[in-house]
Coordinates of C-alpha atoms in Angstrom, one line a residue:
M9 CA -25.2 49.3 16.0
L10 CA -23.4 46.1 14.9
K11 CA -25.0 44.4 12.2
P12 CA -25.7 40.6 12.6
T13 CA -22.8 39.4 10.5
E14 CA -20.6 41.5 12.9
V15 CA -22.1 40.7 16.1
L16 CA -21.1 36.5 14.7
V17 CA -17.7 38.0 15.1
N18 CA -17.5 38.3 18.7
K19 CA -19.2 34.9 19.4
S20 CA -16.4 32.1 19.8
L21 CA -20.1 29.7 19.7
F22 CA -21.0 31.4 16.0
L23 CA -17.0 30.3 14.9
L24 CA -16.6 26.9 16.8
I25 CA -19.6 25.9 14.8
F26 CA -18.0 27.3 11.6
N27 CA -14.8 25.3 12.2
V28 CA -17.1 21.7 12.9
L29 CA -18.4 22.9 9.9
A30 CA -15.4 23.2 7.4
V31 CA -14.2 20.0 8.2
I32 CA -16.9 17.9 9.1
L33 CA -18.1 18.4 5.5
L34 CA -14.9 17.0 4.4
L35 CA -16.9 13.5 4.4
V36 CA -18.9 14.1 2.7
N37 CA -19.1 11.6 -0.5
L38 CA -15.8 11.1 0.0
D39 CA -16.1 7.3 -1.3
I40 CA -18.2 8.0 -5.0
F41 CA -14.7 8.9 -6.6
E42 CA -12.2 7.1 -8.1
Y43 CA -8.8 6.6 -6.1
K44 CA -6.6 10.0 -7.2
N45 CA -2.8 11.2 -7.8
E46 CA -0.9 8.6 -5.7
E47 CA -4.3 7.5 -2.8
S48 CA -3.5 3.9 -4.9
L49 CA -0.3 3.6 -4.6
R50 CA -1.0 4.5 0.3
T51 CA -3.6 1.4 -0.4
I52 CA -2.0 -1.2 -1.9
V53 CA 0.9 -0.5 -0.1
A54 CA -1.6 -1.2 3.5
Y55 CA -3.1 -3.6 2.0
E56 CA -0.6 -5.5 1.4
M57 CA 1.0 -5.0 4.9
Q58 CA -2.3 -6.7 6.1
Q59 CA -1.4 -10.2 3.7
T60 CA 1.5 -10.7 4.4
G61 CA 1.3 -9.3 8.0
Q62 CA 4.9 -8.0 7.4
W63 CA 4.5 -4.9 9.4
F64 CA 7.7 -3.8 9.5
Q65 CA 8.6 -4.1 5.4
P66 CA 6.2 -2.8 2.9
T67 CA 5.8 -4.6 0.0
Y68 CA 3.7 -2.5 -3.8
L69 CA 2.8 -4.8 -6.1
G70 CA 5.4 -7.7 -4.1
D71 CA 8.5 -5.9 -5.0
L72 CA 10.1 -4.1 -1.3
Y73 CA 9.1 -1.0 -1.1
Y74 CA 11.9 1.7 1.0
Q75 CA 10.8 5.5 -0.5
K76 CA 8.6 5.9 2.5
P77 CA 8.6 4.6 5.5
P78 CA 5.1 2.5 7.2
L79 CA 3.6 4.5 9.5
F80 CA 0.5 6.0 7.0
T81 CA 0.5 2.4 6.1
W82 CA -0.4 2.0 9.2
L83 CA -3.1 4.7 9.8
V84 CA -4.2 3.0 6.7
L85 CA -4.9 0.0 8.4
A86 CA -6.0 2.1 11.2
S87 CA -8.5 2.6 8.8
Q88 CA -9.8 0.3 7.1
Y89 CA -11.0 -1.9 10.4
F90 CA -13.6 1.1 10.7
V91 CA -14.5 2.2 7.1
G92 CA -13.6 -1.5 4.7
W93 CA -11.0 -1.1 2.1
T94 CA -12.7 1.2 0.0
E95 CA -11.3 5.0 -0.5
L96 CA -12.3 6.6 2.3
A97 CA -10.1 4.0 4.0
V98 CA -7.4 5.6 2.9
R99 CA -9.3 10.1 2.4
L100 CA -10.1 9.5 6.6
V101 CA -6.6 9.6 7.1
S102 CA -6.5 12.6 5.8
V103 CA -9.7 13.9 7.4
S104 CA -8.5 13.4 10.8
S105 CA -4.8 14.7 10.2
T106 CA -7.2 18.0 9.4
L107 CA -8.9 17.7 11.9
I108 CA -5.9 17.4 14.9
I109 CA -4.2 20.2 12.8
C110 CA -7.0 23.0 13.5
C111 CA -7.9 21.1 17.2
T112 CA -3.5 22.1 17.6
I113 CA -4.1 25.2 16.6
Y114 CA -6.9 26.6 18.5
F115 CA -5.3 25.1 21.6
T116 CA -1.5 26.0 20.7
S117 CA -3.1 29.8 19.9
L118 CA -5.3 29.7 23.0
R119 CA -1.5 29.1 25.4
L120 CA 0.7 31.4 22.9
L121 CA -1.3 34.4 21.8
N122 CA -4.2 34.1 24.8
D123 CA -7.5 34.8 22.8
K124 CA -9.8 32.4 22.7
K125 CA -11.6 34.0 19.1
L126 CA -8.0 34.5 17.8
S127 CA -7.8 30.8 18.4
L128 CA -11.0 30.0 16.6
F129 CA -10.2 32.3 13.8
A130 CA -6.5 30.7 13.3
S131 CA -8.5 27.2 12.7
L132 CA -11.0 28.0 10.6
I133 CA -8.6 30.2 8.6
F134 CA -6.0 27.0 8.4
A135 CA -9.6 24.3 7.8
T136 CA -11.1 27.6 4.7
C137 CA -8.2 27.7 2.4
V138 CA -8.5 26.3 -1.0
H139 CA -5.9 23.5 -1.1
I140 CA -7.2 21.9 1.9
Q141 CA -11.5 23.2 1.8
F142 CA -11.1 21.3 -2.4
F143 CA -8.4 18.5 -1.8
Y144 CA -5.4 18.6 0.0
G145 CA -7.8 18.4 3.3
F146 CA -9.6 14.8 2.8
I147 CA -7.6 13.2 -0.6
G148 CA -5.4 10.2 0.8
E149 CA -1.8 11.8 0.2
I150 CA 0.7 12.3 2.9
D151 CA 1.2 15.3 3.1
V152 CA -1.4 16.7 5.7
T153 CA -0.8 14.2 7.6
F154 CA 3.0 14.7 7.6
S155 CA 1.8 18.7 8.5
A156 CA -0.1 17.2 11.8
F157 CA 2.4 15.6 13.1
V158 CA 5.2 18.5 12.3
F159 CA 3.4 21.0 13.6
L160 CA 2.6 19.0 16.7
Q161 CA 6.3 18.8 17.5
T162 CA 6.2 22.4 16.5
S163 CA 3.5 23.3 19.4
C164 CA 5.5 20.5 22.1
L165 CA 8.7 22.8 21.2
L166 CA 6.9 26.5 21.1
L167 CA 5.3 26.1 25.1
A168 CA 7.7 24.1 25.8
Y169 CA 9.6 27.3 25.1
H170 CA 7.1 29.9 26.5
E171 CA 6.4 28.3 29.3
N172 CA 9.3 26.4 30.6
K173 CA 8.1 23.3 30.2
K174 CA 11.2 21.2 29.2
I175 CA 9.2 17.6 29.7
L176 CA 6.8 18.8 26.4
L177 CA 10.7 18.5 24.4
I178 CA 10.3 14.8 24.7
L179 CA 7.0 15.0 23.4
G180 CA 8.1 17.2 20.6
G181 CA 11.0 14.6 20.1
L182 CA 8.4 11.8 19.4
F183 CA 6.4 14.3 17.1
A184 CA 10.1 14.0 14.9
A185 CA 9.8 10.5 15.1
A186 CA 6.5 10.3 13.8
S187 CA 6.9 12.7 11.5
F188 CA 10.1 10.3 9.9
M189 CA 8.3 8.0 10.0
L190 CA 6.1 9.5 7.8
K191 CA 7.3 11.4 4.8
G192 CA 11.4 10.8 5.6
L193 CA 13.6 13.0 6.7
P194 CA 12.4 16.4 5.9
G195 CA 10.9 15.7 9.6
Y196 CA 13.8 16.5 11.2
V197 CA 14.5 19.7 9.4
F198 CA 11.7 20.8 10.5
F199 CA 12.8 19.8 14.3
A200 CA 16.2 21.1 13.5
I201 CA 14.3 24.4 12.9
T202 CA 12.2 24.6 15.0
C203 CA 14.7 23.6 18.1
M204 CA 17.7 26.0 16.8
V205 CA 15.1 29.4 16.0
L206 CA 13.1 29.0 19.9
T207 CA 17.1 28.9 21.4
F208 CA 18.2 31.8 20.3
W209 CA 14.5 33.5 20.6
Y210 CA 14.6 32.6 24.4
K211 CA 18.1 32.8 24.9
K212 CA 17.5 29.2 26.8
W213 CA 21.2 27.4 25.7
R214 CA 22.0 25.8 28.3
W215 CA 18.6 24.0 27.3
L216 CA 20.7 22.5 24.9
F217 CA 22.2 20.5 27.1
S218 CA 19.8 19.6 29.6
I219 CA 18.6 15.6 30.1
S220 CA 14.8 17.0 28.5
F221 CA 16.4 18.2 25.4
I222 CA 19.1 15.4 24.8
L223 CA 15.6 13.0 25.5
A224 CA 13.9 14.5 23.3
C225 CA 16.8 14.3 21.2
L226 CA 17.0 10.0 21.6
C227 CA 12.7 9.8 21.2
S228 CA 13.7 10.9 17.6
V229 CA 15.5 8.9 16.0
L230 CA 15.5 5.3 18.4
P231 CA 11.6 5.2 17.1
V232 CA 13.0 4.9 13.8
I233 CA 15.8 3.1 14.2
A234 CA 13.9 -0.2 15.5
W235 CA 12.2 0.1 12.8
L236 CA 15.3 0.2 10.4
S237 CA 16.5 -2.8 12.3
E238 CA 13.6 -4.6 11.5
T239 CA 13.9 -3.5 7.4
T240 CA 14.5 -6.4 4.8
N241 CA 17.9 -4.0 4.0
P242 CA 18.3 -1.5 6.5
E243 CA 20.9 0.4 4.1
Q244 CA 18.3 0.0 0.9
A245 CA 16.1 2.2 3.0
I246 CA 18.4 4.6 4.5
T247 CA 19.3 5.1 1.0
T248 CA 16.3 5.3 -0.7
L249 CA 15.4 8.2 1.6
L250 CA 17.8 10.3 1.5
F251 CA 17.7 10.1 -2.6
E252 CA 13.5 10.5 -1.8
S253 CA 14.6 13.7 0.0
T254 CA 18.0 15.3 -2.1
S255 CA 16.5 15.2 -5.2
R256 CA 14.7 17.9 -5.8
T257 CA 17.2 19.7 -4.7
K258 CA 19.9 18.9 -7.9
A259 CA 17.0 21.5 -9.4
S260 CA 19.0 24.5 -7.4
A261 CA 22.8 24.0 -9.3
D262 CA 20.3 25.6 -12.5
I263 CA 20.3 29.7 -11.7
G264 CA 17.5 30.1 -14.0
K265 CA 14.8 27.6 -12.6
L266 CA 16.0 28.5 -8.8
L267 CA 15.2 32.4 -10.1
F268 CA 12.2 31.4 -11.6
H269 CA 11.1 29.5 -8.4
L270 CA 11.9 32.6 -6.1
I271 CA 9.1 34.1 -8.2
V272 CA 6.9 31.2 -8.7
F273 CA 7.1 29.2 -5.3
P274 CA 6.0 32.3 -3.4
L275 CA 3.1 33.3 -5.6
E276 CA 1.3 29.7 -5.8
L277 CA 1.7 30.1 -1.9
F278 CA -0.6 32.6 -1.8
K279 CA -2.5 30.6 -4.5
N280 CA -3.1 28.1 -2.2
L281 CA -4.3 29.5 0.7
L282 CA -6.6 31.7 0.0
P283 CA -9.0 33.6 0.8
S284 CA -8.2 34.6 4.1
S285 CA -4.5 35.5 2.2
L286 CA -5.4 38.3 0.5
L287 CA -7.6 38.9 2.9
T288 CA -5.0 39.3 5.1
F289 CA -2.6 41.5 2.7
I290 CA -5.2 44.5 1.8
P291 CA -5.1 45.1 5.7
L292 CA -1.5 44.1 6.8
L293 CA -1.0 47.1 3.0
F294 CA -2.3 49.9 4.2
L295 CA -1.0 49.3 8.0
L296 CA 2.9 48.9 6.3
L297 CA 2.4 52.2 4.6
K298 CA 0.5 53.3 7.8
K299 CA -2.3 54.6 5.5
P300 CA -6.0 55.3 7.5
K301 CA -8.5 53.1 5.7
S302 CA -12.2 53.1 7.1
F303 CA -11.6 48.3 7.7
L304 CA -8.4 49.3 10.3
T305 CA -9.0 49.9 13.6
N306 CA -5.5 51.6 13.8
T307 CA -2.4 52.2 11.5
Q308 CA 0.5 51.9 14.1
F309 CA 1.8 48.2 13.6
T310 CA 3.3 47.1 16.7
P311 CA 3.6 43.2 16.9
S312 CA 3.3 41.4 19.8
R313 CA 6.8 39.3 20.7
E314 CA 4.5 36.7 19.6
F315 CA 3.6 37.4 16.4
Q316 CA 6.8 38.2 15.9
L317 CA 8.2 35.2 16.6
L318 CA 5.5 32.9 14.9
I319 CA 6.9 35.1 11.8
V320 CA 10.8 34.0 11.8
L321 CA 9.1 30.1 13.2
T322 CA 7.3 30.3 9.2
A323 CA 9.7 32.5 7.3
T324 CA 12.5 30.2 8.6
N325 CA 11.1 27.2 7.5
F326 CA 9.8 27.7 4.4
L327 CA 13.5 29.3 3.9
P328 CA 15.1 25.4 2.7
Y329 CA 12.0 25.2 0.2
L330 CA 12.3 28.3 -0.8
I331 CA 15.8 28.5 -2.3
S332 CA 15.4 24.0 -3.9
A333 CA 13.5 25.3 -7.2
G334 CA 12.7 20.9 -7.0
A335 CA 9.6 21.8 -3.0
R336 CA 6.5 21.4 -5.3
A337 CA 4.5 23.8 -2.9
R338 CA 2.5 20.7 -0.8
Y339 CA 5.7 20.2 1.0
V340 CA 5.7 23.8 2.6
M341 CA 1.9 22.3 4.4
P342 CA 3.9 21.3 7.8
I343 CA 3.9 25.6 7.3
Y344 CA -0.2 26.7 6.7
P345 CA -0.5 26.4 10.5
L346 CA 1.4 28.5 11.8
M347 CA 0.4 31.6 8.5
A348 CA -2.6 30.3 9.8
M349 CA -2.4 31.8 13.2
I350 CA -0.2 34.9 11.2
F351 CA -3.5 35.9 9.4
A352 CA -5.4 35.5 12.4
Y353 CA -3.3 37.8 14.6
I354 CA -3.8 40.8 11.9
I355 CA -7.2 40.4 11.6
H356 CA -8.5 40.2 14.9
H357 CA -5.9 43.4 16.2
Y358 CA -6.1 45.8 13.2
T359 CA -9.4 45.3 11.6
T360 CA -13.1 46.6 12.1
D361 CA -15.8 44.0 13.1
K362 CA -16.9 45.1 10.2
Y363 CA -14.3 43.8 8.6
R364 CA -14.0 41.0 10.3
S365 CA -17.7 39.8 9.5
I366 CA -16.8 40.5 5.6
F367 CA -13.7 37.3 6.5
L368 CA -15.9 35.5 7.6
N369 CA -18.7 35.8 5.8
V370 CA -15.8 34.8 2.7
L371 CA -14.8 31.3 4.4
A372 CA -18.7 30.9 5.2
I373 CA -18.6 30.8 2.0
V374 CA -15.8 29.0 1.1
I375 CA -17.7 26.3 2.7
C376 CA -20.9 26.0 1.3
A377 CA -19.1 25.4 -2.1
R378 CA -17.2 22.8 -0.6
L379 CA -20.8 21.4 0.8
L380 CA -21.9 21.6 -3.4
Y381 CA -18.8 20.5 -4.6
A382 CA -19.1 17.2 -2.5
L383 CA -22.7 16.8 -3.5
F384 CA -22.9 17.5 -6.1
G385 CA -18.9 17.8 -8.2
F386 CA -18.1 14.8 -7.1
E387 CA -19.7 13.1 -9.5
L388 CA -21.0 15.0 -12.6
I389 CA -17.1 14.0 -11.9
M390 CA -16.8 10.9 -12.3
E391 CA -20.5 11.0 -14.8
H392 CA -18.5 13.1 -17.1
K393 CA -15.4 11.6 -16.5
P394 CA -13.9 9.6 -20.2
R395 CA -11.4 8.6 -18.9
S396 CA -12.6 5.6 -15.8
I397 CA -9.8 3.2 -13.7
K398 CA -13.2 2.4 -12.4
R399 CA -14.7 1.6 -15.3
N400 CA -12.4 0.4 -16.4
Y401 CA -12.1 -2.1 -13.7
E402 CA -15.9 -3.2 -14.0
L403 CA -15.2 -3.8 -17.4
A404 CA -12.6 -6.1 -17.2
V405 CA -13.6 -7.3 -14.4
N406 CA -16.3 -9.4 -16.2
M407 CA -14.0 -10.8 -19.0
I408 CA -11.6 -12.8 -17.1
D409 CA -12.9 -16.2 -14.0
V410 CA -11.6 -14.1 -11.0
N411 CA -11.8 -16.8 -9.1
K412 CA -8.1 -18.2 -11.2
Q413 CA -3.8 -16.7 -10.8
I414 CA -4.0 -13.1 -11.7
A415 CA -0.9 -10.6 -11.7
C416 CA -0.3 -7.0 -12.1
D417 CA 3.0 -6.0 -14.4
C418 CA 1.5 -2.3 -14.4
K419 CA 3.1 0.3 -12.2
P420 CA 1.5 3.1 -13.5
N421 CA -2.1 2.4 -13.4
K422 CA -1.9 0.5 -9.9
A423 CA -4.9 1.2 -9.5
I424 CA -7.1 -1.4 -11.8
C425 CA -5.0 -3.7 -9.8
L426 CA -6.0 -2.6 -6.5
Y427 CA -9.5 -2.3 -7.8
F428 CA -9.3 -6.4 -8.0
N429 CA -7.8 -6.4 -5.0
Q430 CA -10.6 -5.0 -2.8
E431 CA -13.8 -5.7 -4.9
N432 CA -12.1 -9.6 -5.1
N433 CA -10.8 -10.1 -2.1
L434 CA -7.2 -10.3 -4.9
Y435 CA -3.4 -10.3 -3.6
L436 CA -2.6 -9.0 -6.6
K437 CA 1.5 -9.6 -7.0
K438 CA 3.7 -8.7 -10.1
S439 CA 4.2 -12.2 -12.2
I440 CA 7.8 -12.5 -10.9
Y441 CA 5.9 -13.5 -8.1
T442 CA 3.0 -15.2 -9.5
P443 CA 4.7 -17.7 -12.2
N444 CA 1.4 -19.4 -12.5
W445 CA -0.9 -16.4 -13.3
E446 CA -3.3 -17.3 -16.2
Y447 CA -4.1 -13.1 -16.0
I448 CA -2.1 -10.2 -16.3
I449 CA -2.4 -6.9 -17.0
D450 CA -0.5 -5.1 -18.1
C451 CA 1.5 -1.2 -18.7
R452 CA 3.6 -1.7 -21.6
P453 CA 2.9 -0.6 -25.1
K454 CA 4.8 -3.4 -26.6
L455 CA 2.2 -6.6 -26.7
R456 CA 3.5 -9.9 -24.6
S457 CA 3.9 -12.9 -26.3
D458 CA 3.5 -15.9 -24.1
A459 CA -0.7 -14.0 -24.3
S460 CA -3.2 -13.4 -26.0
L461 CA -4.9 -10.3 -25.8
I462 CA -8.7 -10.2 -23.9
H463 CA -9.0 -6.3 -23.9
S464 CA -6.6 -3.2 -24.2
F465 CA -8.3 0.6 -22.5
P466 CA -6.2 3.2 -24.5
D467 CA -6.8 5.5 -22.9
Y468 CA -4.8 4.7 -19.6
G469 CA -2.9 2.2 -22.1
I470 CA -4.1 -1.0 -19.9
N471 CA -3.8 -4.2 -21.3
L472 CA -5.4 -7.6 -20.7
Y473 CA -4.4 -11.0 -21.5
K474 CA -4.6 -14.6 -20.9
R475 CA -2.1 -17.4 -20.9
S476 CA -1.6 -19.1 -23.8
S477 CA -1.8 -22.2 -23.3
G478 CA 1.9 -24.0 -23.4
S479 CA 3.6 -21.0 -22.8
E480 CA 5.8 -20.5 -20.3
S481 CA 5.9 -17.5 -18.4
N482 CA 8.3 -14.6 -17.7

C-alpha cells in the first residue's frame, strides 16, 4: 500500500502545485535588499534609455554603452511601468523568465516524451535547483532571461525536427535573434550547435537547403542587423560584442588553467543543480553498475531514442564552455532545462514510487527553505550588513541639495548614483557631461582639487564633494 507521500508523486495536480509555489515564492520580499552584482548597471542603462529616448543606443552615465545589446534593457523598461523604478523592476524580468522556462520545459517534455507527470517533474527540478531558487531565478541579471530565449529556440528547433514541422524553424530563428539581442554571440553558438546536432540525428540533410531553414537563418540575423544600423557606431558595437564573447577563451592557452577548469567546471555544474543532481546521480550510478537496489524498478538501462538525443544536445552545447578555461558556471545555464528533463526521465522511468516520494520531499524542503529565506533572510542580511550602498545613499542625500546639478564619476559603485536617480527623479551622468555640477560623487582614491570633500564612505571608497567656489570643471 502506498504511503501518502508516494501517492502525491502519482498525482499531476500536486506536482503542478509544487511548480507554482516554486516560482511564485521567488517574488516574496524581492524589494527588501539593495541592488546586487550587476543589477544596478542593468537598471541604470534602462533608466537612462527612458530619460534620453534613445531606444536603440544605450548609455551608461552618459557614455555610449556597447557591452550588451538592448533587449534586456527594453524588458526592464517594460517591467518598471508596472512596479516603478525600484529593485523589483529588474528582478521581475528574471522571475518572469524563470516562469517561461518552467512552462517551456513542461510543454517540450510533454511533446517529446509524452508523459505529463514526467514533464511536471522536469519543470519542478529546474525551478528548485539551488542556482535558481537562491539566486539567478530572481536576481536581475541577464543570465536566466538569456537562458529562457535560448531554451525557447532549442525547443522550437527540437520539435520542428521531431514533429516534422518546418514552420517552427522560423520561430527558432526569431528566438535566436532575441538571444543575440540579450547577450551577443553566445546565442548564435547555441543555435548553430543545436541545428547541427538535430540535422545529423534526424538525418534531414535537405532541410539545410529548404526555404524554411533559410528563412530561419534570415530571421536570426535581420533583427540584429536592423538594430546595429540604428546604433551610433555599428563597427564599435560589433567589435565590443566580439571581444565580450571571445575574451574568456584566451585562458585556455594556459594548459594548467585548462586542466583545472576541466575538473572543476563539471563539479560546479553539479553543485548548481543540487539537490536534483545528487538525487539523480544515486540511482543512475546503480543503474550503470547494474546493482539492484530497493529504490530501482529495474537495472536494465535501456533509454529511449528521445532521451539519448537530450544527452547529445546537452553534451554538445556544454562542450564549448568545458574547453574554455575562462567560462563561468552561469554561462551554461541555458542547458539547465535539458538537464532537468534528463533527470526527470531517469527518476520517472527507473525509480520506485518510494524513491520519487523522497525526491519530492527534498524538493519541498527546498521550497520551504526558500520561503524562510525570503521572509527572514533578506531582512536579516540588510539589517546586519555593515557595508550597504543604500545606507550610504540615505546618508549622502541628506548632505546635499538634490535640486542642484549632481555628477557621478563612480562607475565601480554606480548603485549609489542609481539610488539618487530613482529616488529623486534625477539623471546623473559623468562630470564631462555635467560641466555645471555643484556636487559630485567620485570613487577615485585621490582627493579632487576642484572640490571640497563633504563626506567619505570608506567601505565602498565613495567620496561626496561640493564644488569649490571659483573652480572650473575638469
